[in-house]
Coordinates of C-alpha atoms in Angstrom, one line a residue:
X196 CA 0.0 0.0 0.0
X197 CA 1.7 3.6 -1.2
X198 CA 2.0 5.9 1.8
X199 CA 0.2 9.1 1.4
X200 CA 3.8 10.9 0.9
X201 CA 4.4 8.9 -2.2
X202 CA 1.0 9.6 -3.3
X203 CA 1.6 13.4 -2.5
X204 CA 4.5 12.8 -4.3
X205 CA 2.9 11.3 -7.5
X206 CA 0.2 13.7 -7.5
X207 CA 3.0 16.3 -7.6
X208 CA 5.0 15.0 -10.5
X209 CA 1.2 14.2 -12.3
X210 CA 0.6 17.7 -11.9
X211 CA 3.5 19.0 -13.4
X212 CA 3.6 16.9 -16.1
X213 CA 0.5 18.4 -17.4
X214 CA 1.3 21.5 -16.5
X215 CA 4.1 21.0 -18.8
X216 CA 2.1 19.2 -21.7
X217 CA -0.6 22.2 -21.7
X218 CA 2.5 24.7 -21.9
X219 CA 3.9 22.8 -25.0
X220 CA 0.3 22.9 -26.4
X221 CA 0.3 26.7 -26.1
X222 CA 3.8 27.5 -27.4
X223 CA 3.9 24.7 -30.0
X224 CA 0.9 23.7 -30.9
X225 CA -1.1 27.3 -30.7
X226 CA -3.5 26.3 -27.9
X227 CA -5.7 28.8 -26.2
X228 CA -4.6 27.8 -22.3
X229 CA -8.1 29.0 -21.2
X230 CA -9.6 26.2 -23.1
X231 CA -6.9 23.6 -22.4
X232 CA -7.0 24.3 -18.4
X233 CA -10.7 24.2 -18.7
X234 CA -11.1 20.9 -20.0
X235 CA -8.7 20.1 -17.1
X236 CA -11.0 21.3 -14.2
X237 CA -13.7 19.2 -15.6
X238 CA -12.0 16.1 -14.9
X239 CA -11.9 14.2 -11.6
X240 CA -8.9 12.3 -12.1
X241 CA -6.7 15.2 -10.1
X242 CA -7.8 16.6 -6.7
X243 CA -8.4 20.6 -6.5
X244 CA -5.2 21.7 -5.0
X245 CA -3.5 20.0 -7.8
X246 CA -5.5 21.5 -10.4
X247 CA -5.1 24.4 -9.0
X248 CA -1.4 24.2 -8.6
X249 CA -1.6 23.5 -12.8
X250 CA -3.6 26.8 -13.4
X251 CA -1.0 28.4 -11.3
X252 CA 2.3 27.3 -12.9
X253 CA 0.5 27.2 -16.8
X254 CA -0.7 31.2 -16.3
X255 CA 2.7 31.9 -14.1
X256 CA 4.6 30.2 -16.9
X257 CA 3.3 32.3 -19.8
X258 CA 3.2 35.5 -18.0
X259 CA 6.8 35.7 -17.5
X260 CA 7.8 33.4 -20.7
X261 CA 10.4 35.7 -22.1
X262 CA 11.8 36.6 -18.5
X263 CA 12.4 32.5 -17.9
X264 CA 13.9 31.9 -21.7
X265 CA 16.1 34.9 -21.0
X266 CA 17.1 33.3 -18.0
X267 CA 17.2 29.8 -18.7
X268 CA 19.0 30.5 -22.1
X269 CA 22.6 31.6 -20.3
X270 CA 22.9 28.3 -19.2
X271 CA 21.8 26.2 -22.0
X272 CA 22.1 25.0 -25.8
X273 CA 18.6 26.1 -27.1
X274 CA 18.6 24.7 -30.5
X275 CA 20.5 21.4 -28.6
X276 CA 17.9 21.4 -25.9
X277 CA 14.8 19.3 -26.2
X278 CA 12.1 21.7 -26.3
X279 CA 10.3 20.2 -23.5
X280 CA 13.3 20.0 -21.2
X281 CA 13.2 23.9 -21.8
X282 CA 10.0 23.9 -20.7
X283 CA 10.6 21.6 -17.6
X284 CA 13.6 24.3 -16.7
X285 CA 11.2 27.4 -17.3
X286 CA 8.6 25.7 -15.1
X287 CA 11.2 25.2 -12.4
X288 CA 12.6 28.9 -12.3
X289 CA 9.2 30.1 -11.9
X290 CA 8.8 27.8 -9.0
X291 CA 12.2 29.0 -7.3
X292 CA 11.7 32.7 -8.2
X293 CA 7.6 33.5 -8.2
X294 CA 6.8 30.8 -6.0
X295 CA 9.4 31.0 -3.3
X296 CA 9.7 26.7 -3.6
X297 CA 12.6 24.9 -2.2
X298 CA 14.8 24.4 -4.6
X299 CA 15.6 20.8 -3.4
X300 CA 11.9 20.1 -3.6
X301 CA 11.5 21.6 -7.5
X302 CA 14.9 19.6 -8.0
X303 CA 13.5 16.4 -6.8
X304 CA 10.0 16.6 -8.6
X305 CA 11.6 18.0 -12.2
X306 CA 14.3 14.9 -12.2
X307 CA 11.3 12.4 -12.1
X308 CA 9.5 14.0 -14.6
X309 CA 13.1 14.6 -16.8
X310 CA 12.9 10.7 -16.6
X311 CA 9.5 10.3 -18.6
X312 CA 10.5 12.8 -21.1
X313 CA 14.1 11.1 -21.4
X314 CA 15.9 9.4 -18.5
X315 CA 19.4 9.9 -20.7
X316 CA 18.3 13.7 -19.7
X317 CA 17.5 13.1 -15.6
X318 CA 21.0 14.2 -15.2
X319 CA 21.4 17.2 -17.0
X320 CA 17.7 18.6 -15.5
X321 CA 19.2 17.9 -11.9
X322 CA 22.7 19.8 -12.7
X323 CA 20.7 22.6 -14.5
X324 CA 17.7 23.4 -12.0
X325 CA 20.5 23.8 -9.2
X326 CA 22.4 26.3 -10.9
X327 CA 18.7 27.9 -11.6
X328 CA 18.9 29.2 -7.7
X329 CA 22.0 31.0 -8.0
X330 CA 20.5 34.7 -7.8
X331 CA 22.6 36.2 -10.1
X332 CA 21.8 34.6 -13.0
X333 CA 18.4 36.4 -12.4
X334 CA 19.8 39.7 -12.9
X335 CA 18.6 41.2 -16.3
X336 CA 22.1 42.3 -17.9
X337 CA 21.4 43.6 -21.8
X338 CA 22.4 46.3 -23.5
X339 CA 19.1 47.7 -24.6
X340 CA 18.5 49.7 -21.3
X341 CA 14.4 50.3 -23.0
X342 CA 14.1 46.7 -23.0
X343 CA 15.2 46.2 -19.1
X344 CA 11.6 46.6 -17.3
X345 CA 9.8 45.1 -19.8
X346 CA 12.1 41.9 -20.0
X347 CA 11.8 41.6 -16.1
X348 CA 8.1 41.3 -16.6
X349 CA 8.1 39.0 -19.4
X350 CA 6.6 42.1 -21.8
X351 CA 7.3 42.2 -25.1
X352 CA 9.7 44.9 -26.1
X353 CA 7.9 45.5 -29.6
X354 CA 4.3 45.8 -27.4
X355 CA 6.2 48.2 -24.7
X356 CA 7.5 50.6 -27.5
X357 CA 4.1 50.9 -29.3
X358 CA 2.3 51.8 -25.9
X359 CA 5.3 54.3 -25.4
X360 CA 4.4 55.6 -28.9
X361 CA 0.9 55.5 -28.4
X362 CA 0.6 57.3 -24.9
X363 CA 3.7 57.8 -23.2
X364 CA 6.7 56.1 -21.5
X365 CA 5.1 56.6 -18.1
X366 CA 1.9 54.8 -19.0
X367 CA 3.6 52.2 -21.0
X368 CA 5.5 51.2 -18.1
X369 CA 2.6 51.5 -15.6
X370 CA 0.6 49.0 -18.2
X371 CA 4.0 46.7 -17.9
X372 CA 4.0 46.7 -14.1
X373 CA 0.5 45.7 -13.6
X374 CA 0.2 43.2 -16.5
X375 CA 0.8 40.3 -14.6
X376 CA -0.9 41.4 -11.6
X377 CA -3.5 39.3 -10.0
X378 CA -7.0 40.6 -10.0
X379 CA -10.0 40.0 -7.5
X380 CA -13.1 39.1 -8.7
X381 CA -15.5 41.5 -10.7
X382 CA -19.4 40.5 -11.3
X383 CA -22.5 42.1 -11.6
X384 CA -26.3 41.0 -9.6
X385 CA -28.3 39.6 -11.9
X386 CA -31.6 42.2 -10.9
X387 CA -33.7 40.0 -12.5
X388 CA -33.8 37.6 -9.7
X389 CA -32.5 39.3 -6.7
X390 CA -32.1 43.2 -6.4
X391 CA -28.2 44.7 -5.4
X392 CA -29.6 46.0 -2.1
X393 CA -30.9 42.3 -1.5
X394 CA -27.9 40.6 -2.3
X395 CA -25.5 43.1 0.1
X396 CA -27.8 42.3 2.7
X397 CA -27.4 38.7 2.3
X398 CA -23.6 38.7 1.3
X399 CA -21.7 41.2 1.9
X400 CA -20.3 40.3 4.6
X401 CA -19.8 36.3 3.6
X402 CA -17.9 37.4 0.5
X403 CA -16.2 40.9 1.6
X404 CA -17.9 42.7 -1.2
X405 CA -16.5 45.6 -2.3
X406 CA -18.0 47.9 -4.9
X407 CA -16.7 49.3 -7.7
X408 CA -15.9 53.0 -8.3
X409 CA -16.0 52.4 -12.2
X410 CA -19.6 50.7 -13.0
X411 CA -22.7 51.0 -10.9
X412 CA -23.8 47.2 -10.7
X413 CA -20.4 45.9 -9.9
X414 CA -18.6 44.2 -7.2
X415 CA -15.5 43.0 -5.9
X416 CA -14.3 40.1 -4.1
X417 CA -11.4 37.8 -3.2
X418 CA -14.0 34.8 -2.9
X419 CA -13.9 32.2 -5.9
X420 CA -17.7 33.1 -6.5
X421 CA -17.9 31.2 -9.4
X422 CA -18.0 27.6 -7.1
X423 CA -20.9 29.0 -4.8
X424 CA -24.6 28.7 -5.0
X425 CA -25.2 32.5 -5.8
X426 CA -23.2 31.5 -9.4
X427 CA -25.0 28.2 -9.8
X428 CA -28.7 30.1 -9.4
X429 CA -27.8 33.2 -12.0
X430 CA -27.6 35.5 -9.4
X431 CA -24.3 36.7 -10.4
X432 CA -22.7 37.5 -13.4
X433 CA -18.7 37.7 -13.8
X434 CA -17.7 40.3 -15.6
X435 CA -15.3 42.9 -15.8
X436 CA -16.3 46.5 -14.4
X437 CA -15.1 48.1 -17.4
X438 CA -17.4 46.0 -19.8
X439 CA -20.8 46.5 -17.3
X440 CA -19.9 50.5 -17.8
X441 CA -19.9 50.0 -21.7
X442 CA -23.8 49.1 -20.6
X443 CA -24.5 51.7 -18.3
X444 CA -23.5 54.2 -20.8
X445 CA -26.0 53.1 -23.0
X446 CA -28.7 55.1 -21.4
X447 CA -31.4 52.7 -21.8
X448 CA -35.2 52.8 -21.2
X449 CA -37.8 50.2 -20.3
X450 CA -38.6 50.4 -24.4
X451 CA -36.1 51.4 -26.0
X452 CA -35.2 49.6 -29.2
X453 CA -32.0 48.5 -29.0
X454 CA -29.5 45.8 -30.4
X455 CA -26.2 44.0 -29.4
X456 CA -24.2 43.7 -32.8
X457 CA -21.6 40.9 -31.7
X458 CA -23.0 39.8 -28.7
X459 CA -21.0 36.3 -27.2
X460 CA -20.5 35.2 -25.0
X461 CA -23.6 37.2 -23.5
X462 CA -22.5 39.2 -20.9
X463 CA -23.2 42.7 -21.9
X464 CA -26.2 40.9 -23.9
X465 CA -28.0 39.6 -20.8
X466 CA -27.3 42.8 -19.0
X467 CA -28.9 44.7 -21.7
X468 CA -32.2 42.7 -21.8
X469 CA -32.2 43.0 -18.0
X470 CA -32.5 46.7 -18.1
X471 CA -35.7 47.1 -20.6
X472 CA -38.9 45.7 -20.1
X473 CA -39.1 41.9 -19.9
X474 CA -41.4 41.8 -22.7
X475 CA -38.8 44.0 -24.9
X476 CA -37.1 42.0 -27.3
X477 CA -33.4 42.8 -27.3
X478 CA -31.9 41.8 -30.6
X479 CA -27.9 40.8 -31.0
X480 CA -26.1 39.1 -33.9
X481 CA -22.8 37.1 -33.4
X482 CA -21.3 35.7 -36.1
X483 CA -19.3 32.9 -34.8
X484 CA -22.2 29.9 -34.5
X485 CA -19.7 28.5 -32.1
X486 CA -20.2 30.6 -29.5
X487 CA -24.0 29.7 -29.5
X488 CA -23.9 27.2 -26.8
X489 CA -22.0 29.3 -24.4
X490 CA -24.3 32.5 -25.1
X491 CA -28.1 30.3 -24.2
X492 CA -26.2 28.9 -21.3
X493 CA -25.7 32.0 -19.8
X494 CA -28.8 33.8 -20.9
X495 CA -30.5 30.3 -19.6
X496 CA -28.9 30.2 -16.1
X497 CA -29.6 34.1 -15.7
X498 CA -33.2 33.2 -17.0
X499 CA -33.1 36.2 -19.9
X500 CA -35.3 35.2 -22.5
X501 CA -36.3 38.8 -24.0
X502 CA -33.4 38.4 -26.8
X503 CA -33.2 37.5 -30.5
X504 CA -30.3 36.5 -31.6
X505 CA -29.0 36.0 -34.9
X506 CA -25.8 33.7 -35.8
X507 CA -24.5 36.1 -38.3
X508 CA -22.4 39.6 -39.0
X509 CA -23.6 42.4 -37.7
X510 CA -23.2 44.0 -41.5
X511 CA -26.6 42.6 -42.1
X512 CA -28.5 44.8 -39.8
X513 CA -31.4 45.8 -41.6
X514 CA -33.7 47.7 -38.7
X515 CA -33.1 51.0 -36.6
X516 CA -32.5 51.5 -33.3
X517 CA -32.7 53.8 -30.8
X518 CA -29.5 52.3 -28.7
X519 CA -26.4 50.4 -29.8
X520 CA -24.1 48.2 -28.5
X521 CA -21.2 47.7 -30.7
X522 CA -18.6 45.6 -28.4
X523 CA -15.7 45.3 -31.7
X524 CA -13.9 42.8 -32.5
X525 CA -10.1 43.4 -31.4
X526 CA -6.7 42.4 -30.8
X527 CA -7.3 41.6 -26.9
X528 CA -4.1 43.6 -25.4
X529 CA -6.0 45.0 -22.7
X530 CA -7.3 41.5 -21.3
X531 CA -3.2 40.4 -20.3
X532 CA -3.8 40.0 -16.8
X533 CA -6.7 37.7 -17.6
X534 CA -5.3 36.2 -20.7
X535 CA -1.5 36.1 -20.5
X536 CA -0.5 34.4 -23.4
X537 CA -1.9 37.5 -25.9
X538 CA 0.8 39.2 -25.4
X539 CA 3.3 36.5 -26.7
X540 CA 1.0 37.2 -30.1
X541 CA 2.2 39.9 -32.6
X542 CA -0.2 39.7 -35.3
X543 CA 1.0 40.7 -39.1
X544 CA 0.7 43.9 -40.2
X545 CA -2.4 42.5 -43.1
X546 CA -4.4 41.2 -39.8
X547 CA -4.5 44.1 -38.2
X548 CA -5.1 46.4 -41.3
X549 CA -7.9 43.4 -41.9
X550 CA -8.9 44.4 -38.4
X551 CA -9.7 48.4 -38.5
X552 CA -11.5 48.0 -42.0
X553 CA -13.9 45.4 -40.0
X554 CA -14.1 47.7 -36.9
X555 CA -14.9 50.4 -39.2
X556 CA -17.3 48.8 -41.1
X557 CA -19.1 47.9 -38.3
X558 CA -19.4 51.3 -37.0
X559 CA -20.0 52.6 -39.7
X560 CA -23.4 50.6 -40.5
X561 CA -24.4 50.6 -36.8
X562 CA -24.2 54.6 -37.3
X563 CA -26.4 54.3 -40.4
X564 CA -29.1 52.2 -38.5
X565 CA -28.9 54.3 -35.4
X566 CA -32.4 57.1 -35.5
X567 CA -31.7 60.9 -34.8
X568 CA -30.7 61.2 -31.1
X569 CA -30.0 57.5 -30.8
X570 CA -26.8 56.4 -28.8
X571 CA -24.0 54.0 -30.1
X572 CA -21.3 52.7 -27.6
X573 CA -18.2 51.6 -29.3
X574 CA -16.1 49.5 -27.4
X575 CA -12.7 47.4 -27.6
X576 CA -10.5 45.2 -25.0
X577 CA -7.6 46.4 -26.6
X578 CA -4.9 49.4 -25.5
X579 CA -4.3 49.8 -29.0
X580 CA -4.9 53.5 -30.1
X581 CA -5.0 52.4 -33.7
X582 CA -8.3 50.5 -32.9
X583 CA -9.7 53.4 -30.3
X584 CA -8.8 56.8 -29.9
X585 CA -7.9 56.6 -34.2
X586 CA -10.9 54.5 -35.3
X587 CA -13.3 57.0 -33.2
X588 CA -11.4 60.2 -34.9
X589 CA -11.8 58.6 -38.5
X590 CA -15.0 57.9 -38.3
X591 CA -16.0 61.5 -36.8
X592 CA -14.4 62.7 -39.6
X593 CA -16.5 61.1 -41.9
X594 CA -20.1 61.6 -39.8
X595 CA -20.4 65.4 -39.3
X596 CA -23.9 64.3 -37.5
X597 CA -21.9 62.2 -35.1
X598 CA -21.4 63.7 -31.5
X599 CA -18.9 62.4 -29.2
X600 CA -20.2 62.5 -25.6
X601 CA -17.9 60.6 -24.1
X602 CA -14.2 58.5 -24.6
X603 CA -12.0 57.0 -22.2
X604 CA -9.1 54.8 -22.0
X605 CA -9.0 52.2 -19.6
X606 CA -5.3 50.9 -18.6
X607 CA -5.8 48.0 -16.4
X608 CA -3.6 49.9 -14.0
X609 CA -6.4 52.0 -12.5
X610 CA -7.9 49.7 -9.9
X611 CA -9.2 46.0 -10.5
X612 CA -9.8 46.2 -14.3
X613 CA -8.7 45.6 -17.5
X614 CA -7.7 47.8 -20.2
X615 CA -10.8 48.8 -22.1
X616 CA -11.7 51.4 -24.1
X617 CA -15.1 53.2 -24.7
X618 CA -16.9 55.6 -27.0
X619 CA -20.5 56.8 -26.6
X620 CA -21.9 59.0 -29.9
X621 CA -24.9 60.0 -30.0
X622 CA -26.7 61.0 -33.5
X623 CA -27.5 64.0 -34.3
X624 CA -30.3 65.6 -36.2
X625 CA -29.0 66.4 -40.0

C-alpha cells in the first residue's frame, strides 16, 4: 500500500507533467490555455489543490515566458535542448523565483518527470535546475536599457514601445507593471432575480464585497464566487467593471429599441435585456455559430429570454434602433492579466489592417441604423490607439452628425480592471 507521501508525491510529479504538456500545447501547438485548463477542471482524475497548482504554474509560466527563456538560455544549448526540457527548466525557475519553492523540492519533482521525457536527460535537468537558484543569473544584464523593465516582466519589447508611442513612456510602463498582476473578482447582480440592495444584505459580509468605483452594478471580491450557490442560481454574473460601464453608458429605457451587434459570449447581452422591459425583445447578432452554446447557457442560467439572436455579421443589420451596442472585435491587449498568453502574439501587419477595416465597417453601418438622437457605444479590449482613440477620430471625420459624448481609455492599472476602451456617440439631427 503507497504511503500518502508517495501519493503526495505522485500527485505532484502528475501535476507537473501536465502543466508541462498544456504549456507545449500553447507555445507549439497554438493552444488557447483558457480552453486547455478548462477541460482540465472538468475532470476528476486530479484533486483541487492539484488543479489548482496547474492553473497556477501554466498562467505563471506564460506570464513571464520571455523573463524565464532569457534566464534559462545563459545556461543552455537552445537549439540542442529538447524543447520540452526547456520547458521543464522554465517551469522550475518560476517555481524557485515566483513561488518562493525549495529548490531541493522543485529539483526532486523536475528529475522524475526529466525521466519520462528522457531518462538519458534526468542528469542534465538535476545539474541545471541547481544552478537555476543562483540569484545572479536572475539579474537582467542587456544592452538595450528600453528593454530592461519590460524583459523583467516577461513584456514584449515590440508591445512596450508601441504603448510608449501610443501614450507615453510613463503609462507604457505603468501598463507593464501591472500586466501580470493578479485581480479579484469583478461581477454584476443579476436584478432580474435578486435586487443589489438584497444581495449586500445577504452577502456582503460572507464574501467581503466591495463595490466598484468604475460601473454601478459591480462588485469585488477575493472569494472564488464562481463555485458557490449564488453563481450556480444566476444571481451573479462575472464580468469585468469596465465592460458593465460600456452598458450603463448606453442610457437605456424600459422600451427602447435596442441591439447587441456581436454579442458572445452574453455578458453585456444579458445585461442589456435586463434593463428594458421583460417583454422587450433585445436583438444581437454574433457571427461565430460556435459561440451559441456558451451564449443560451448564460442567458439560460440568468433566466433572460427577451433576446433575438442571430448567428450572423452584424453587416446585415437591416432595422433601426434607438440604442447600440457595438462591443468590436479586437486584438485583446488590454485583457493580459486575464489572458496572458496574448501578449506573446504579434499579429502581421495584413491582420490588423484586416482588423480596423472590420471595426470600421461595423461602426459605420451601426451609425447608419442608429435614428436621430439614438446612442451608439463603441467599445474594444484592446490598449491599442490604432483600434480606439484613431478609429473614433476617423469615423467622426467622416459623420459630421456624429457627436462624441464621451471616450475613455482604460489601462488595467487603474484599480481592478482591464484595459478597455469606450466611446459613446450620439446621433444628431442632419
Amino acid at each position: 500500500m503507497l504511503t500518502s507521501l508517495v501519493l503526495n508525491k505522485m500527485h505532484s510529479n502528475n501535476a507537473r507533467l501536465i502543466s508541462l504538456n498544456i504549456l507545449y500545447g500553447v507555445f507549439k501547438e497554438d493552444k488557447q490555455p483558457n480552453k486547455l485548463l478548462n477541460e482540465l477542471s472538468n475532470t476528476k482524475a486530479m484533486s483541487k489543490s492539484d488543479i489548482a497548482f496547474v492553473f497556477k504554474m501554466v498562467y505563471g509560466t506564460i506570464q513571464y515566458k520571455i523573463y524565464l527563456e532569457y534566464v534559462v538560455n545563459k545556461i543552455i544549448k537552445p537549439n540542442k535542448t529538447n524543447y520540452k526540457i526547456q520547458l521543464l527548466l522554465w517551469l522550475n525557475l518560476y517555481q524557485i523565483k515566483f513561488l518562493n519553492t525549495p529548490q531541493y523540492s522543485v529539483n526532486n519533482e523536475a528529475v522524475e518527470v526529466a525521466k519520462i521525457i528522457d531518462n538519458n536527460l534526468a542528469g542534465f535537468v538535476n545539474a541545471t535546475t541547481k544552478k537555476l537558484a543562483n540569484l545572479d543569473l536572475w539579474k537582467v544584464d542587456i544592452k538595450n536599457n528600453q528593454n530592461k523593465i519590460p524583459l523583467e516582466y516577461g513584456f514584449p519589447f515590440w508591445l512596450y514601445k508601441s504603448l510608449e508611442q501610443d501614450y507615453s513612456k510613463e503609462i507604457a510602463l505603468q501598463i507593464v507593471q501591472s500586466s501580470n498582476n493578479q485581480t479579484m473578482f469583478s461581477f454584476r447582480v443579476n436584478e432580474n432575480k435578486i435586487s443589489q440592495i438584497e444581495f449586500e444584505k445577504l452577502y456582503k459580509h460572507k464574501f467581503n464585497l466591495k463595490k466598484s468605483k468604475i460601473a454601478k452594478n459591480c462588485y469585488l471580491t477575493d472569494f472564488n464566487i464562481i463555485n458557490t450557490q449564488v453563481f450556480d442560481q444566476g444571481l451573479v454574473f462575472i464580468q469585468d467593471e469596465t465592460s458593465i460601464l460600456a452598458v450603463e453608458l448606453l442610457d437605456l429605457e424600459k422600451q427602447s429599441k435596442v441591439i447587441d451587434m456581436c454579442c458572445a459570449p452574453g455578458g453585456k447581452l444579458s445585461y442589456i435585456a435586463s434593463l428594458v422591459d421583460k417583454k422587450n425583445l433585445v436583438d444581437a447578432f454574433e457571427i461565430n455559430e460556435n459561440k451559441k452554446n456558451i451564449i443560451y447557457s448564460n442567458l439560460n442560467r440568468l433566466g433572460i429570454n427577451n433576446v433575438n439572436i442571430e448567428f450572423k455579421s452584424a453587416l446585415n443589420i437591416n432595422k433601426k434602433y434607438e440604442r447600440i451596442l457595438l462591443d468590436a472585435p479586437c486584438s485583446g491587449f488590454g485583457v493580459l492579466k486575464r489572458k496572458p498568453d496574448i501578449k506573446l502574439k504579434k499579429f502581421s501587419k495584413k491582420d490588423m489592417d484586416a482588423l480596423y477595416q472590420l471595426q470600421f465597417d461595423l461602426l459605420q453601418k451601426g451609425f447608419e441604423h442608429l435614428l436621430d438622437e439614438g446612442i451608439l457605444v463603441y467599445s474594444t479590449c484592446t490598449i491599442n490607439k490604432k483600434e480606439n482613440q484613431n478609429q473614433i477620430k476617423v469615423f467622426l471625420d467622416n459623420n459630421k452628425n456624429a457627436k462624441l459624448i464621451f471616450e475613455k481609455q482604460f489601462f488595467g492599472f487603474e484599480g481592478n480592471n482591464n484595459g478597455f476602451y469606450i466611446a459613446k456617440i450620439k446621433k444628431l439631427k442632419k
